[in-house]
């Protein structure tokens, strides 16, 4: 069964695209220069992020967890002409790589990289977010949720990566990451101001739309 799932995933990735050349270079550099290249969003999820953004045409995007910039560049594909993307990265080494990748992209002037801890930086960002992508500290997801929900525009999309955590979430297995992600999923599902779909893509992608009352 696992081999069949892997085949289906590989096939889906092979017919999804096209992928811009600058993203292929980000992928190459990530595998060459980082110790955990598997943290990259990847081609299939990257195309899905880009499509969500292209459908929404957001003016303001927030990303928490930049890594080397792949997902931010996918999201930037859908930015409105005057749109901006703000992304927060706690690791100074990967933030430097992301900055280099942003500078070489068509979206350099629209991307704003903030190096530091999201808990400290979030209160300084007062935009009304049309699209938010969580991919940072998993244990902080439940803490981010009420802050981000208040900052989001009606009809906006809240995306969160790794919400299944290698299949451990929802199985009764206990560790700090699993507990936090289960708490995030439960809290989000219980909110009346969001509609939620959890996709079993890669490590789990939560897709939530802020309701327009």
PDB file of C-alpha atoms in Angstrom:
ATOM      1  CA  UNK A   1       0.000   0.000   0.000  1.00  0.00           C
ATOM      2  CA  UNK A   2       2.804   2.412   0.900  1.00  0.00           C
ATOM      3  CA  UNK A   3       4.520   1.805  -2.464  1.00  0.00           C
ATOM      4  CA  UNK A   4       1.246   2.561  -4.239  1.00  0.00           C
ATOM      5  CA  UNK A   5       0.870   5.828  -2.293  1.00  0.00           C
ATOM      6  CA  UNK A   6       4.433   6.825  -3.165  1.00  0.00           C
ATOM      7  CA  UNK A   7       3.792   6.044  -6.829  1.00  0.00           C
ATOM      8  CA  UNK A   8       0.622   8.127  -6.818  1.00  0.00           C
ATOM      9  CA  UNK A   9       2.437  11.040  -5.192  1.00  0.00           C
ATOM     10  CA  UNK A  10       5.342  10.863  -7.642  1.00  0.00           C
ATOM     11  CA  UNK A  11       2.947  10.697 -10.573  1.00  0.00           C
ATOM     12  CA  UNK A  12       0.911  13.656  -9.293  1.00  0.00           C
ATOM     13  CA  UNK A  13       4.105  15.664  -8.875  1.00  0.00           C
ATOM     14  CA  UNK A  14       5.296  14.750 -12.376  1.00  0.00           C
ATOM     15  CA  UNK A  15       2.183  16.169 -14.071  1.00  0.00           C
ATOM     16  CA  UNK A  16       1.851  19.287 -11.882  1.00  0.00           C
ATOM     17  CA  UNK A  17       3.436  22.503 -13.035  1.00  0.00           C
ATOM     18  CA  UNK A  18       5.135  24.238 -14.680  1.00  0.00           C
ATOM     19  CA  UNK A  19       7.745  25.056 -12.053  1.00  0.00           C
ATOM     20  CA  UNK A  20       9.693  28.308 -12.553  1.00  0.00           C
ATOM     21  CA  UNK A  21      13.445  28.000 -13.038  1.00  0.00           C
ATOM     22  CA  UNK A  22      14.210  30.118  -9.966  1.00  0.00           C
ATOM     23  CA  UNK A  23      12.325  27.621  -7.796  1.00  0.00           C
ATOM     24  CA  UNK A  24      14.322  24.737  -9.230  1.00  0.00           C
ATOM     25  CA  UNK A  25      17.456  26.648  -8.214  1.00  0.00           C
ATOM     26  CA  UNK A  26      16.102  27.198  -4.685  1.00  0.00           C
ATOM     27  CA  UNK A  27      15.458  23.466  -4.442  1.00  0.00           C
ATOM     28  CA  UNK A  28      18.982  22.668  -5.696  1.00  0.00           C
ATOM     29  CA  UNK A  29      20.648  25.084  -3.282  1.00  0.00           C
ATOM     30  CA  UNK A  30      18.575  23.818  -0.369  1.00  0.00           C
ATOM     31  CA  UNK A  31      19.796  20.258  -0.937  1.00  0.00           C
ATOM     32  CA  UNK A  32      23.365  21.457  -1.357  1.00  0.00           C
ATOM     33  CA  UNK A  33      23.571  23.880   1.562  1.00  0.00           C
ATOM     34  CA  UNK A  34      21.253  22.754   4.376  1.00  0.00           C
ATOM     35  CA  UNK A  35      21.250  19.841   6.793  1.00  0.00           C
ATOM     36  CA  UNK A  36      17.493  19.196   6.548  1.00  0.00           C
ATOM     37  CA  UNK A  37      16.431  19.737   2.920  1.00  0.00           C
ATOM     38  CA  UNK A  38      13.289  17.648   3.537  1.00  0.00           C
ATOM     39  CA  UNK A  39      11.858  20.730   5.265  1.00  0.00           C
ATOM     40  CA  UNK A  40      11.365  22.229   1.797  1.00  0.00           C
ATOM     41  CA  UNK A  41       7.678  22.488   0.860  1.00  0.00           C
ATOM     42  CA  UNK A  42       8.333  20.452  -2.270  1.00  0.00           C
ATOM     43  CA  UNK A  43       7.058  20.638  -5.821  1.00  0.00           C
ATOM     44  CA  UNK A  44       3.518  19.322  -5.385  1.00  0.00           C
ATOM     45  CA  UNK A  45       2.697  21.318  -2.281  1.00  0.00           C
ATOM     46  CA  UNK A  46       4.450  24.319  -3.794  1.00  0.00           C
ATOM     47  CA  UNK A  47       2.177  24.200  -6.842  1.00  0.00           C
ATOM     48  CA  UNK A  48      -0.850  23.961  -4.554  1.00  0.00           C
ATOM     49  CA  UNK A  49       0.296  26.990  -2.527  1.00  0.00           C
ATOM     50  CA  UNK A  50       0.851  28.930  -5.731  1.00  0.00           C
ATOM     51  CA  UNK A  51      -2.605  28.020  -7.017  1.00  0.00           C
ATOM     52  CA  UNK A  52      -4.330  29.038  -3.772  1.00  0.00           C
ATOM     53  CA  UNK A  53      -2.562  32.380  -3.999  1.00  0.00           C
ATOM     54  CA  UNK A  54      -3.335  32.835  -7.683  1.00  0.00           C
ATOM     55  CA  UNK A  55      -7.035  32.176  -7.059  1.00  0.00           C
ATOM     56  CA  UNK A  56      -7.162  34.605  -4.138  1.00  0.00           C
ATOM     57  CA  UNK A  57      -4.914  37.366  -5.584  1.00  0.00           C
ATOM     58  CA  UNK A  58      -3.977  38.542  -2.070  1.00  0.00           C
ATOM     59  CA  UNK A  59      -2.707  42.018  -1.260  1.00  0.00           C
ATOM     60  CA  UNK A  60      -1.113  40.963   2.031  1.00  0.00           C
ATOM     61  CA  UNK A  61       0.428  37.547   2.783  1.00  0.00           C
ATOM     62  CA  UNK A  62       2.004  36.434   6.062  1.00  0.00           C
ATOM     63  CA  UNK A  63       4.260  33.396   6.334  1.00  0.00           C
ATOM     64  CA  UNK A  64       5.689  32.071   9.596  1.00  0.00           C
ATOM     65  CA  UNK A  65       8.678  29.833   8.870  1.00  0.00           C
ATOM     66  CA  UNK A  66      10.606  30.865   5.765  1.00  0.00           C
ATOM     67  CA  UNK A  67      13.320  28.176   5.679  1.00  0.00           C
ATOM     68  CA  UNK A  68      15.120  28.840   2.352  1.00  0.00           C
ATOM     69  CA  UNK A  69      12.251  30.737   0.733  1.00  0.00           C
ATOM     70  CA  UNK A  70      10.632  28.111  -1.498  1.00  0.00           C
ATOM     71  CA  UNK A  71       7.096  28.359  -0.129  1.00  0.00           C
ATOM     72  CA  UNK A  72       7.227  32.161   0.054  1.00  0.00           C
ATOM     73  CA  UNK A  73       8.151  32.339  -3.627  1.00  0.00           C
ATOM     74  CA  UNK A  74       5.298  29.957  -4.487  1.00  0.00           C
ATOM     75  CA  UNK A  75       2.833  32.135  -2.573  1.00  0.00           C
ATOM     76  CA  UNK A  76       4.236  35.277  -4.191  1.00  0.00           C
ATOM     77  CA  UNK A  77       3.125  34.014  -7.616  1.00  0.00           C
ATOM     78  CA  UNK A  78      -0.436  35.078  -6.835  1.00  0.00           C
ATOM     79  CA  UNK A  79       0.244  38.448  -5.239  1.00  0.00           C
ATOM     80  CA  UNK A  80      -1.759  41.409  -6.483  1.00  0.00           C
ATOM     81  CA  UNK A  81       0.344  43.912  -8.437  1.00  0.00           C
ATOM     82  CA  UNK A  82       0.685  46.130  -5.375  1.00  0.00           C
ATOM     83  CA  UNK A  83       0.757  43.180  -2.952  1.00  0.00           C
ATOM     84  CA  UNK A  84       3.330  42.321  -0.297  1.00  0.00           C
ATOM     85  CA  UNK A  85       4.474  39.155   1.432  1.00  0.00           C
ATOM     86  CA  UNK A  86       5.948  39.258   4.929  1.00  0.00           C
ATOM     87  CA  UNK A  87       7.783  36.155   6.104  1.00  0.00           C
ATOM     88  CA  UNK A  88       9.364  35.406   9.492  1.00  0.00           C
ATOM     89  CA  UNK A  89      12.362  33.109   9.997  1.00  0.00           C
ATOM     90  CA  UNK A  90      14.042  32.385  13.314  1.00  0.00           C
ATOM     91  CA  UNK A  91      17.211  30.753  11.951  1.00  0.00           C
ATOM     92  CA  UNK A  92      19.705  33.394  10.743  1.00  0.00           C
ATOM     93  CA  UNK A  93      21.540  30.957   8.449  1.00  0.00           C
ATOM     94  CA  UNK A  94      18.476  29.861   6.487  1.00  0.00           C
ATOM     95  CA  UNK A  95      17.179  33.451   6.555  1.00  0.00           C
ATOM     96  CA  UNK A  96      20.352  34.482   4.723  1.00  0.00           C
ATOM     97  CA  UNK A  97      19.758  31.804   2.074  1.00  0.00           C
ATOM     98  CA  UNK A  98      16.145  32.913   1.691  1.00  0.00           C
ATOM     99  CA  UNK A  99      17.221  36.534   1.257  1.00  0.00           C
ATOM    100  CA  UNK A 100      19.580  35.492  -1.542  1.00  0.00           C
ATOM    101  CA  UNK A 101      16.819  33.514  -3.251  1.00  0.00           C
ATOM    102  CA  UNK A 102      14.376  36.412  -2.929  1.00  0.00           C
ATOM    103  CA  UNK A 103      16.877  38.809  -4.472  1.00  0.00           C
ATOM    104  CA  UNK A 104      17.200  36.550  -7.515  1.00  0.00           C
ATOM    105  CA  UNK A 105      13.425  36.224  -7.991  1.00  0.00           C
ATOM    106  CA  UNK A 106      10.914  38.377  -9.910  1.00  0.00           C
ATOM    107  CA  UNK A 107       9.237  39.317  -6.596  1.00  0.00           C
ATOM    108  CA  UNK A 108      12.187  40.838  -4.761  1.00  0.00           C
ATOM    109  CA  UNK A 109      10.518  44.217  -4.159  1.00  0.00           C
ATOM    110  CA  UNK A 110       7.335  42.612  -2.823  1.00  0.00           C
ATOM    111  CA  UNK A 111       8.997  40.288  -0.301  1.00  0.00           C
ATOM    112  CA  UNK A 112       9.850  41.367   3.247  1.00  0.00           C
ATOM    113  CA  UNK A 113      11.949  38.960   5.317  1.00  0.00           C
ATOM    114  CA  UNK A 114      11.889  39.402   9.105  1.00  0.00           C
ATOM    115  CA  UNK A 115      14.593  37.508  10.989  1.00  0.00           C
ATOM    116  CA  UNK A 116      13.643  36.718  14.560  1.00  0.00           C
ATOM    117  CA  UNK A 117      11.024  34.975  16.664  1.00  0.00           C
ATOM    118  CA  UNK A 118       7.432  35.096  15.468  1.00  0.00           C
ATOM    119  CA  UNK A 119       6.084  35.664  18.987  1.00  0.00           C
ATOM    120  CA  UNK A 120       8.104  38.894  19.144  1.00  0.00           C
ATOM    121  CA  UNK A 121       7.537  40.038  15.574  1.00  0.00           C
ATOM    122  CA  UNK A 122       3.819  39.295  15.106  1.00  0.00           C
ATOM    123  CA  UNK A 123       2.651  42.218  17.287  1.00  0.00           C
ATOM    124  CA  UNK A 124       4.727  44.616  15.156  1.00  0.00           C
ATOM    125  CA  UNK A 125       2.943  43.586  11.929  1.00  0.00           C
ATOM    126  CA  UNK A 126      -0.448  45.268  11.759  1.00  0.00           C
ATOM    127  CA  UNK A 127      -1.567  44.386   8.237  1.00  0.00           C
ATOM    128  CA  UNK A 128      -4.915  42.750   7.480  1.00  0.00           C
ATOM    129  CA  UNK A 129      -3.832  39.394   6.071  1.00  0.00           C
ATOM    130  CA  UNK A 130      -5.546  37.894   3.034  1.00  0.00           C
ATOM    131  CA  UNK A 131      -3.461  34.703   3.209  1.00  0.00           C
ATOM    132  CA  UNK A 132      -1.429  33.210   6.062  1.00  0.00           C
ATOM    133  CA  UNK A 133       0.858  30.174   5.894  1.00  0.00           C
ATOM    134  CA  UNK A 134       2.049  28.589   9.148  1.00  0.00           C
ATOM    135  CA  UNK A 135       5.175  26.475   8.799  1.00  0.00           C
ATOM    136  CA  UNK A 136       7.286  27.453  11.802  1.00  0.00           C
ATOM    137  CA  UNK A 137       7.490  26.217  15.405  1.00  0.00           C
ATOM    138  CA  UNK A 138       4.810  23.518  15.621  1.00  0.00           C
ATOM    139  CA  UNK A 139       4.420  23.865  19.381  1.00  0.00           C
ATOM    140  CA  UNK A 140       3.479  27.520  18.914  1.00  0.00           C
ATOM    141  CA  UNK A 141       0.641  26.900  16.415  1.00  0.00           C
ATOM    142  CA  UNK A 142      -2.082  27.068  19.115  1.00  0.00           C
ATOM    143  CA  UNK A 143      -0.653  30.364  20.372  1.00  0.00           C
ATOM    144  CA  UNK A 144      -0.469  31.852  16.884  1.00  0.00           C
ATOM    145  CA  UNK A 145      -4.082  30.989  16.046  1.00  0.00           C
ATOM    146  CA  UNK A 146      -6.016  33.644  18.042  1.00  0.00           C
ATOM    147  CA  UNK A 147      -3.532  36.383  17.123  1.00  0.00           C
ATOM    148  CA  UNK A 148      -3.622  35.586  13.412  1.00  0.00           C
ATOM    149  CA  UNK A 149      -7.395  35.057  13.367  1.00  0.00           C
ATOM    150  CA  UNK A 150      -7.879  38.601  14.647  1.00  0.00           C
ATOM    151  CA  UNK A 151      -5.530  39.964  11.970  1.00  0.00           C
ATOM    152  CA  UNK A 152      -7.084  38.123   9.025  1.00  0.00           C
ATOM    153  CA  UNK A 153      -9.414  39.704   6.484  1.00  0.00           C
ATOM    154  CA  UNK A 154     -12.859  38.104   5.968  1.00  0.00           C
ATOM    155  CA  UNK A 155     -12.615  35.530   3.184  1.00  0.00           C
ATOM    156  CA  UNK A 156      -8.894  35.078   3.788  1.00  0.00           C
ATOM    157  CA  UNK A 157      -7.113  31.717   3.785  1.00  0.00           C
ATOM    158  CA  UNK A 158      -5.209  30.274   6.738  1.00  0.00           C
ATOM    159  CA  UNK A 159      -2.896  27.427   5.700  1.00  0.00           C
ATOM    160  CA  UNK A 160      -0.898  25.346   8.171  1.00  0.00           C
ATOM    161  CA  UNK A 161       1.706  22.733   7.270  1.00  0.00           C
ATOM    162  CA  UNK A 162       2.699  19.500   9.056  1.00  0.00           C
ATOM    163  CA  UNK A 163      -0.609  19.195  10.904  1.00  0.00           C
ATOM    164  CA  UNK A 164      -0.501  15.365  10.744  1.00  0.00           C
ATOM    165  CA  UNK A 165       3.157  15.150  11.849  1.00  0.00           C
ATOM    166  CA  UNK A 166       4.193  11.960  10.090  1.00  0.00           C
ATOM    167  CA  UNK A 167       0.805  10.394  10.821  1.00  0.00           C
ATOM    168  CA  UNK A 168       1.171  10.697  14.598  1.00  0.00           C
ATOM    169  CA  UNK A 169      -1.534  13.330  15.175  1.00  0.00           C
ATOM    170  CA  UNK A 170      -4.852  11.721  16.062  1.00  0.00           C
ATOM    171  CA  UNK A 171      -3.339   8.325  16.935  1.00  0.00           C
ATOM    172  CA  UNK A 172      -2.975   8.863  20.673  1.00  0.00           C
ATOM    173  CA  UNK A 173       0.827   9.095  20.477  1.00  0.00           C
ATOM    174  CA  UNK A 174       2.153  11.729  22.836  1.00  0.00           C
ATOM    175  CA  UNK A 175       4.939  14.248  22.445  1.00  0.00           C
ATOM    176  CA  UNK A 176       4.992  18.046  22.562  1.00  0.00           C
ATOM    177  CA  UNK A 177       4.711  18.554  18.808  1.00  0.00           C
ATOM    178  CA  UNK A 178       1.912  16.014  18.407  1.00  0.00           C
ATOM    179  CA  UNK A 179      -0.027  17.491  21.328  1.00  0.00           C
ATOM    180  CA  UNK A 180       0.334  21.043  20.012  1.00  0.00           C
ATOM    181  CA  UNK A 181      -0.709  20.137  16.473  1.00  0.00           C
ATOM    182  CA  UNK A 182      -3.723  18.181  17.714  1.00  0.00           C
ATOM    183  CA  UNK A 183      -4.646  21.172  19.864  1.00  0.00           C
ATOM    184  CA  UNK A 184      -4.325  23.500  16.864  1.00  0.00           C
ATOM    185  CA  UNK A 185      -6.500  21.270  14.668  1.00  0.00           C
ATOM    186  CA  UNK A 186      -9.112  20.957  17.413  1.00  0.00           C
ATOM    187  CA  UNK A 187      -9.171  24.664  18.217  1.00  0.00           C
ATOM    188  CA  UNK A 188      -9.484  25.606  14.552  1.00  0.00           C
ATOM    189  CA  UNK A 189     -12.264  23.074  13.946  1.00  0.00           C
ATOM    190  CA  UNK A 190     -14.162  24.501  16.904  1.00  0.00           C
ATOM    191  CA  UNK A 191     -14.085  28.111  15.735  1.00  0.00           C
ATOM    192  CA  UNK A 192     -17.271  29.480  14.187  1.00  0.00           C
ATOM    193  CA  UNK A 193     -15.332  32.055  12.148  1.00  0.00           C
ATOM    194  CA  UNK A 194     -13.467  29.462  10.030  1.00  0.00           C
ATOM    195  CA  UNK A 195     -14.364  26.705   7.577  1.00  0.00           C
ATOM    196  CA  UNK A 196     -11.701  23.991   7.566  1.00  0.00           C
ATOM    197  CA  UNK A 197     -10.481  21.163   5.336  1.00  0.00           C
ATOM    198  CA  UNK A 198      -7.483  19.065   6.389  1.00  0.00           C
ATOM    199  CA  UNK A 199      -5.682  17.566   3.395  1.00  0.00           C
ATOM    200  CA  UNK A 200      -3.492  14.462   3.888  1.00  0.00           C
ATOM    201  CA  UNK A 201      -0.890  15.940   1.533  1.00  0.00           C
ATOM    202  CA  UNK A 202       2.697  15.117   2.502  1.00  0.00           C
ATOM    203  CA  UNK A 203       2.718  15.769   6.270  1.00  0.00           C
ATOM    204  CA  UNK A 204      -0.791  17.243   6.401  1.00  0.00           C
ATOM    205  CA  UNK A 205      -1.958  20.639   5.136  1.00  0.00           C
ATOM    206  CA  UNK A 206      -4.773  22.450   6.915  1.00  0.00           C
ATOM    207  CA  UNK A 207      -6.795  24.821   4.734  1.00  0.00           C
ATOM    208  CA  UNK A 208      -9.132  27.215   6.536  1.00  0.00           C
ATOM    209  CA  UNK A 209     -11.211  30.099   5.175  1.00  0.00           C
ATOM    210  CA  UNK A 210     -12.238  32.943   7.435  1.00  0.00           C
ATOM    211  CA  UNK A 211     -15.995  33.209   7.211  1.00  0.00           C
ATOM    212  CA  UNK A 212     -17.590  36.378   5.835  1.00  0.00           C
ATOM    213  CA  UNK A 213     -20.449  37.175   8.230  1.00  0.00           C
TER     214      UNK A 213
END
